XYZ file of C-alpha atoms in Angstrom:
356
model
C 0.256 0.350 -0.363
C 1.128 2.894 -1.272
C 2.401 5.356 1.833
C 0.678 8.350 2.048
C 2.940 11.950 1.126
C 4.047 14.490 4.361
C 3.483 17.275 2.854
C 0.028 19.065 5.005
C 1.268 16.981 7.766
C 5.248 18.363 7.967
C 3.834 21.576 7.171
C 1.546 22.006 10.653
C -0.131 19.671 13.122
C -2.311 17.909 12.634
C -6.433 18.689 12.095
C -6.087 19.733 15.905
C -4.318 22.598 14.389
C -7.892 23.801 12.845
C -9.134 23.454 16.157
C -11.280 20.552 17.297
C -14.033 22.937 17.921
C -14.683 24.688 14.793
C -13.801 20.312 13.207
C -16.443 19.387 15.585
C -19.731 22.661 14.929
C -18.800 21.689 11.537
C -19.789 18.407 11.782
C -22.484 18.691 14.618
C -23.815 21.229 11.765
C -24.012 18.947 8.742
C -25.717 15.664 10.742
C -28.347 17.983 12.107
C -29.001 18.430 8.054
C -27.868 15.146 6.905
C -28.315 12.803 9.728
C -30.659 9.340 8.965
C -33.482 8.803 10.130
C -32.987 5.425 11.882
C -34.715 3.915 14.685
C -32.844 3.620 17.463
C -31.526 7.346 17.414
C -35.237 8.142 17.591
C -34.987 6.520 21.396
C -32.307 8.055 24.367
C -33.352 4.153 25.411
C -29.898 2.859 26.728
C -31.817 -0.584 25.903
C -32.721 0.253 22.567
C -29.042 1.177 22.351
C -27.570 -1.429 23.479
C -28.797 -3.885 21.230
C -28.741 -1.420 17.684
C -24.704 -1.240 18.729
C -24.748 -5.309 18.817
C -25.972 -5.904 16.179
C -24.448 -3.291 14.174
C -20.747 -4.465 14.979
C -20.468 -7.850 12.512
C -23.808 -6.631 10.567
C -25.235 -4.641 7.673
C -27.546 -1.675 9.037
C -29.243 -2.830 5.832
C -29.436 -6.235 7.016
C -30.412 -5.860 10.673
C -33.588 -2.887 9.247
C -35.037 -4.103 6.011
C -35.325 -7.395 7.017
C -36.851 -6.793 10.427
C -34.582 -8.109 12.396
C -34.198 -4.693 14.915
C -38.652 -4.533 14.739
C -38.754 -8.283 15.470
C -36.350 -8.503 18.485
C -37.462 -5.453 19.943
C -41.157 -6.234 19.440
C -40.748 -9.955 21.208
C -38.128 -8.231 23.939
C -38.485 -5.345 25.202
C -36.813 -4.270 27.975
C -34.107 -6.111 30.287
C -36.538 -7.323 31.936
C -38.699 -9.627 28.585
C -35.347 -10.144 27.319
C -33.720 -11.821 31.188
C -36.955 -13.940 31.388
C -36.295 -15.177 28.601
C -35.378 -18.749 27.510
C -32.405 -18.595 26.311
C -33.366 -20.669 23.417
C -35.877 -18.000 22.793
C -32.940 -15.652 22.130
C -31.773 -17.456 19.703
C -34.041 -18.041 18.050
C -35.129 -14.125 17.784
C -31.051 -13.555 16.445
C -31.994 -16.784 13.803
C -30.054 -14.775 11.131
C -27.448 -12.361 12.039
C -24.920 -14.957 12.709
C -22.218 -14.467 15.693
C -24.322 -15.486 18.194
C -22.224 -14.621 21.160
C -23.783 -11.794 20.615
C -27.455 -12.915 21.465
C -25.897 -15.099 24.126
C -24.058 -11.941 25.603
C -26.616 -9.405 25.778
C -28.870 -12.164 27.612
C -26.450 -12.763 30.494
C -26.115 -8.462 30.394
C -30.069 -8.068 30.734
C -30.035 -11.764 32.921
C -27.430 -8.601 35.135
C -28.591 -4.970 35.123
C -31.623 -7.254 35.599
C -30.054 -8.714 39.146
C -27.795 -6.041 40.070
C -29.663 -3.383 39.236
C -33.141 -3.799 39.572
C -34.060 -3.544 36.299
C -32.402 0.045 35.316
C -29.588 0.608 33.110
C -26.272 2.753 35.083
C -25.532 6.248 34.002
C -21.567 5.866 34.583
C -19.172 5.219 32.237
C -16.962 3.344 34.961
C -19.840 1.766 35.802
C -21.086 1.316 31.811
C -17.069 -0.309 31.387
C -17.335 -2.435 34.247
C -20.314 -5.102 32.281
C -19.762 -8.269 31.204
C -19.936 -8.388 27.263
C -18.964 -4.366 27.093
C -15.902 -3.268 25.506
C -15.199 0.169 25.151
C -16.504 1.030 22.281
C -20.191 -0.575 23.392
C -19.284 1.746 26.623
C -18.885 5.054 24.271
C -22.160 4.281 22.021
C -24.255 3.855 24.951
C -22.796 6.297 27.530
C -22.978 9.091 24.000
C -25.770 8.260 22.378
C -28.552 7.402 25.384
C -27.009 9.332 27.982
C -25.768 12.610 25.989
C -22.122 12.051 27.950
C -19.397 12.990 25.893
C -17.530 9.760 25.655
C -15.198 8.924 22.204
C -16.378 5.944 19.746
C -13.677 4.585 17.662
C -15.665 2.062 15.596
C -13.595 1.230 10.820
C -15.598 3.899 9.748
C -14.369 6.735 12.636
C -11.102 5.313 12.292
C -10.602 5.811 8.634
C -11.979 9.669 9.412
C -9.983 10.331 11.804
C -6.613 8.810 10.209
C -7.231 11.560 6.782
C -8.700 14.683 9.217
C -4.776 13.809 10.434
C -3.394 12.763 7.836
C -1.641 9.819 9.821
C -0.525 6.882 9.190
C 0.121 5.102 11.558
C -1.393 1.786 11.503
C -5.196 1.424 13.099
C -4.788 -1.776 14.408
C -1.276 -1.198 16.176
C -1.325 -0.221 19.788
C 0.154 3.348 18.544
C -2.534 4.105 16.523
C -5.646 2.147 18.553
C -4.005 4.732 22.038
C -3.779 7.903 19.615
C -7.562 7.132 17.720
C -9.242 6.948 20.936
C -7.779 9.659 22.480
C -8.327 12.115 19.310
C -11.611 10.314 19.419
C -12.056 11.630 23.115
C -10.051 15.330 22.092
C -13.530 15.703 19.674
C -16.156 14.991 21.710
C -15.421 16.765 24.601
C -14.489 19.817 22.505
C -18.366 19.962 21.035
C -21.948 21.026 23.555
C -23.773 18.279 21.550
C -21.572 14.572 21.910
C -24.664 12.485 21.071
C -24.551 14.267 17.437
C -20.671 14.186 17.200
C -20.017 10.450 17.770
C -22.836 9.646 15.480
C -21.564 11.902 12.641
C -18.149 10.889 12.158
C -19.581 7.587 11.847
C -22.064 8.464 9.479
C -18.957 10.190 7.698
C -17.495 7.774 7.834
C -20.439 5.452 6.313
C -21.872 8.104 3.521
C -18.950 10.624 2.564
C -15.365 9.591 3.691
C -15.550 6.152 2.129
C -12.613 2.961 2.011
C -12.773 3.716 -2.374
C -13.686 6.610 -3.986
C -14.370 9.026 -1.201
C -16.647 11.875 -2.003
C -14.356 14.734 -1.172
C -15.733 17.504 -2.949
C -19.214 16.604 -0.779
C -17.836 16.330 2.524
C -18.262 18.966 5.040
C -14.847 19.071 6.734
C -12.946 19.084 3.733
C -11.249 22.135 4.391
C -9.693 19.965 8.010
C -8.923 17.510 6.348
C -5.457 16.967 5.930
C -4.913 13.227 4.285
C -3.374 13.954 0.687
C -4.222 11.044 -0.537
C -7.495 9.771 1.032
C -7.992 6.616 -0.730
C -4.533 5.122 1.161
C -5.521 5.588 4.612
C -6.315 4.220 6.678
C -3.276 2.218 7.267
C -3.628 -1.258 8.230
C -1.297 -3.706 9.684
C -1.294 -7.266 7.406
C -4.133 -9.273 7.503
C -4.137 -13.577 9.373
C -3.987 -15.933 6.525
C -7.136 -17.846 5.319
C -8.059 -20.894 6.976
C -9.325 -23.594 5.304
C -11.437 -26.158 7.253
C -14.047 -28.944 6.383
C -16.910 -30.259 7.938
C -18.980 -33.983 6.655
C -21.824 -34.129 7.902
C -25.127 -36.552 6.868
C -28.567 -36.421 6.251
C -31.272 -37.918 7.759
C -35.275 -38.562 6.450
C -37.879 -40.766 7.858
C -41.396 -39.813 8.346
C -40.681 -38.179 11.684
C -39.158 -35.476 10.172
C -35.328 -35.049 9.680
C -31.909 -35.719 12.545
C -30.494 -32.801 13.744
C -27.667 -32.251 16.403
C -27.438 -29.587 18.832
C -24.222 -28.274 19.100
C -23.048 -27.900 23.419
C -19.388 -27.150 24.025
C -18.687 -24.595 20.685
C -19.205 -21.190 19.252
C -22.491 -22.457 18.072
C -23.513 -24.348 21.737
C -27.170 -24.898 21.583
C -27.671 -23.955 17.728
C -28.957 -27.107 15.493
C -26.998 -28.606 12.262
C -26.823 -31.521 10.783
C -25.261 -34.354 12.289
C -22.442 -34.145 12.142
C -19.900 -37.715 10.427
C -18.769 -40.283 12.946
C -14.754 -40.352 12.552
C -15.053 -43.776 11.349
C -16.435 -42.667 8.219
C -14.465 -39.985 7.257
C -11.470 -41.376 4.745
C -14.715 -43.554 2.651
C -17.556 -40.870 3.700
C -20.500 -42.219 1.823
C -21.635 -40.522 -1.163
C -22.487 -36.362 -1.293
C -25.581 -34.844 -1.493
C -24.183 -31.509 -1.807
C -20.921 -29.714 -0.838
C -20.772 -25.419 -0.198
C -18.552 -23.173 1.014
C -19.084 -19.872 3.160
C -16.862 -17.695 5.798
C -16.954 -17.278 9.196
C -14.279 -14.974 11.068
C -10.105 -15.860 9.383
C -11.743 -19.155 8.340
C -12.969 -20.807 4.231
C -15.411 -23.678 4.882
C -16.048 -25.853 3.380
C -19.220 -27.916 4.025
C -20.005 -31.764 3.043
C -23.385 -32.974 3.260
C -23.633 -37.171 2.488
C -25.927 -39.581 2.738
C -26.748 -41.386 5.643
C -23.395 -43.454 6.787
C -23.142 -47.749 7.063
C -27.733 -48.859 8.022
C -29.345 -45.609 10.023
C -30.039 -46.516 13.533
C -33.131 -45.950 15.989
C -30.301 -44.721 18.257
C -28.786 -41.679 18.333
C -27.136 -40.060 21.285
C -29.110 -37.644 23.214
C -27.644 -34.013 21.667
C -30.194 -35.977 18.644
C -33.145 -35.580 17.731
C -35.677 -36.100 14.888
C -37.597 -33.131 14.309
C -41.105 -32.269 12.184
C -40.867 -30.389 9.116
C -42.554 -28.074 10.769
C -40.829 -27.540 13.100
C -37.939 -26.670 11.842
C -38.367 -22.993 11.762
C -38.544 -21.932 14.612
C -35.346 -23.423 15.540
C -32.036 -21.612 16.349
C -29.691 -23.219 13.048
C -26.216 -21.233 12.195
C -27.471 -20.114 8.542
C -24.542 -22.264 6.174
C -26.720 -25.490 7.504
C -30.420 -23.387 7.105
C -29.388 -22.519 2.970
C -27.652 -26.415 2.812
C -31.278 -28.172 4.275
C -33.680 -25.755 1.821
C -31.420 -26.516 -0.524
C -31.892 -30.351 0.734
C -35.604 -30.208 0.553
C -36.312 -27.756 -1.972
C -34.562 -30.555 -4.606
C -37.220 -32.985 -3.908
C -40.191 -29.925 -4.023
C -40.828 -28.865 -0.372
C -40.895 -25.795 1.495
C -38.175 -23.550 2.484
C -37.583 -22.125 5.887
C -38.618 -19.203 7.029
């Protein structure tokens, strides 16, 4: 990746020289006129803000909104009390389709802590917020500023890009010095405004809509006169990406008059979710015929999923984690999306219904 030219930043200090107050004022003015009307921006309810932030951690806004995940969740679990009282199965079922189910489990556990230790009221103190289970620096800052209007910084991928370009800073954003610099800069800016809620929203939205990774729309940028980047598309600089690890998963498909055999995961990141049963180890050398092959990615893994015919002669005895699920109950079960898609394809080939 080319190194940005240092010409502007060599002549003056980073955009701080323009004045944090002037920069934040321009951002807030722009956001108040152009900011998007998301449902979680219409409320200062810390629970609603928390749900949106957890959902958006690894899921696009369009997916959360257009496919109704946020609205359905808020209807089913409108507050900490209803979420805390739900079973894990209910929670995972409501999260189905968003993936990264650890987020749902953490949200469920946090709701139980809020109810048991805080009387159902989310704390306002940033230090207490940061001490809550499953709450990292970004989420703590988001709730503090969006729900309570406190001058707490946030840094996500969009904000890291915006700040790196504003200051023409080529420090790798995923390095220890780079992370510290970004949080220090974000703190300086949020403490320079009278509206932390709007300022943090503005920084995020600027990165989403104008200061995009490729082809930033600099002419439309409300703070382009503050920006020191000579070649904005070369920023931010990131360290080397981890190599992709290839993984193979082999499962089998068994359907009887009672339903489809599924296995409930235990002891893994998918604990509590249902999937096609793993192919027994003794059949891995010479596996049965393949019914379906597909691939999917998760974090740094590329997974090849092989679905085989039933190995050997079907038995009537299965481990406790296995269960024959009637077709009309499949839709209600929490299931990883790759397995749901594979099952849909297998059923579609025999003219069956789609799993909604």
